[in-house]
Amino acid sequence: MKLDMRVYAVTDRAWTGEKTLEEQLREALEAGVTLVQLREKDLEEGAFLEEAKQIKELTDAYGVPLIINDRVDIALACGAAGVHVGQEDLDAGTVRELLGPDRILGVTAKTVEQAERAEQAGADYLGSGAVFGSSTKKNAKPMTIEQLRQITSAVSVPVVAIGGIHAENIDQLAGTGIAGAAVVSGIFGARDIGAAVRSLRASVDRILTEDAGKRQVQEET
């Protein structure tokens, strides 16, 4: 399954101010995010499902896959492209069985062991961090750039970095082997969401181009 992971927007209602979540997300989609994860920790099931259906209509209009955080039932009910689960959520193998072979399964992996286990369980991609800490998850354990590089080297599925990533620090991820960046406050907490997304996408494209060039040189020598 070919996924465009370059700019992976992860929603967080904490960053909605004068704009609604849908308005913020529309700006992000217009500017070029390539994947969206709807994350709602506090909504009750009925409200979450209704929101998921509305957000899916929006992401469908831009041709961008929608991933639901944690909730397999919500993902299946709204027809989302897939689910992302953490290490404390349902086992990845169980989630794969529930989803079937055609939907996307993302798994959080903070160690090489977790990454390899997730890939074996059927994960389509991994999310690894927190590479720069996190303003969203206060208890997120920091990950070094070297640890991120070890994870990307250990698996064949794409890995997105997450945790405190924004336009000013994303270039530090060059050479790590990532397929993209999962961003929360760096998009939804930005004063100008569109400008933030465009800057992030340009940086990721530059990183991917440079990394591909280095790999080609290494293969030829």
C-alpha angles and dihedrals in degrees: 000000000000112000127185100220099164100115111016111184116206113194124227122180089207088078097053111108123149090351128066121240089252092052091049092048092049089056091049093049092047089054095051116271109165102202134021130206118195108211120185118163099169109036117105116243099262094049091045092053093049091049091047091054092050093047091048090056088054096047091045089056088060096040092243122140118243120220121193118216115236099329113102091174093056092046092053094043095052096038095243120174092245153311137269119211133186129219091265094051131075116322111269093234091054091048091051090053091050094046097044124219100297104059125081119259119196122184132191111237123183098170137038089248092054091046094052092045092050093050091050089050091058106268115165093201141358133227114212131186164010084231096165100018118263136261089193100051108036093189095050110131113233118244124208122232088244092055089051090051091051091053095049089049093051099057138047097214118089119270125208121200118228138181128081094348118159139152094276098054106028093094088069087073093067112124095021096106096240122157092212147317130276107214133188116161092017086070109022095036093050120110089225108032095184094052091047092052093047091050093048092048093050090050094048091048089052092048093049092048093049093046092049090051092051092049091052092051091049091050092051095049 
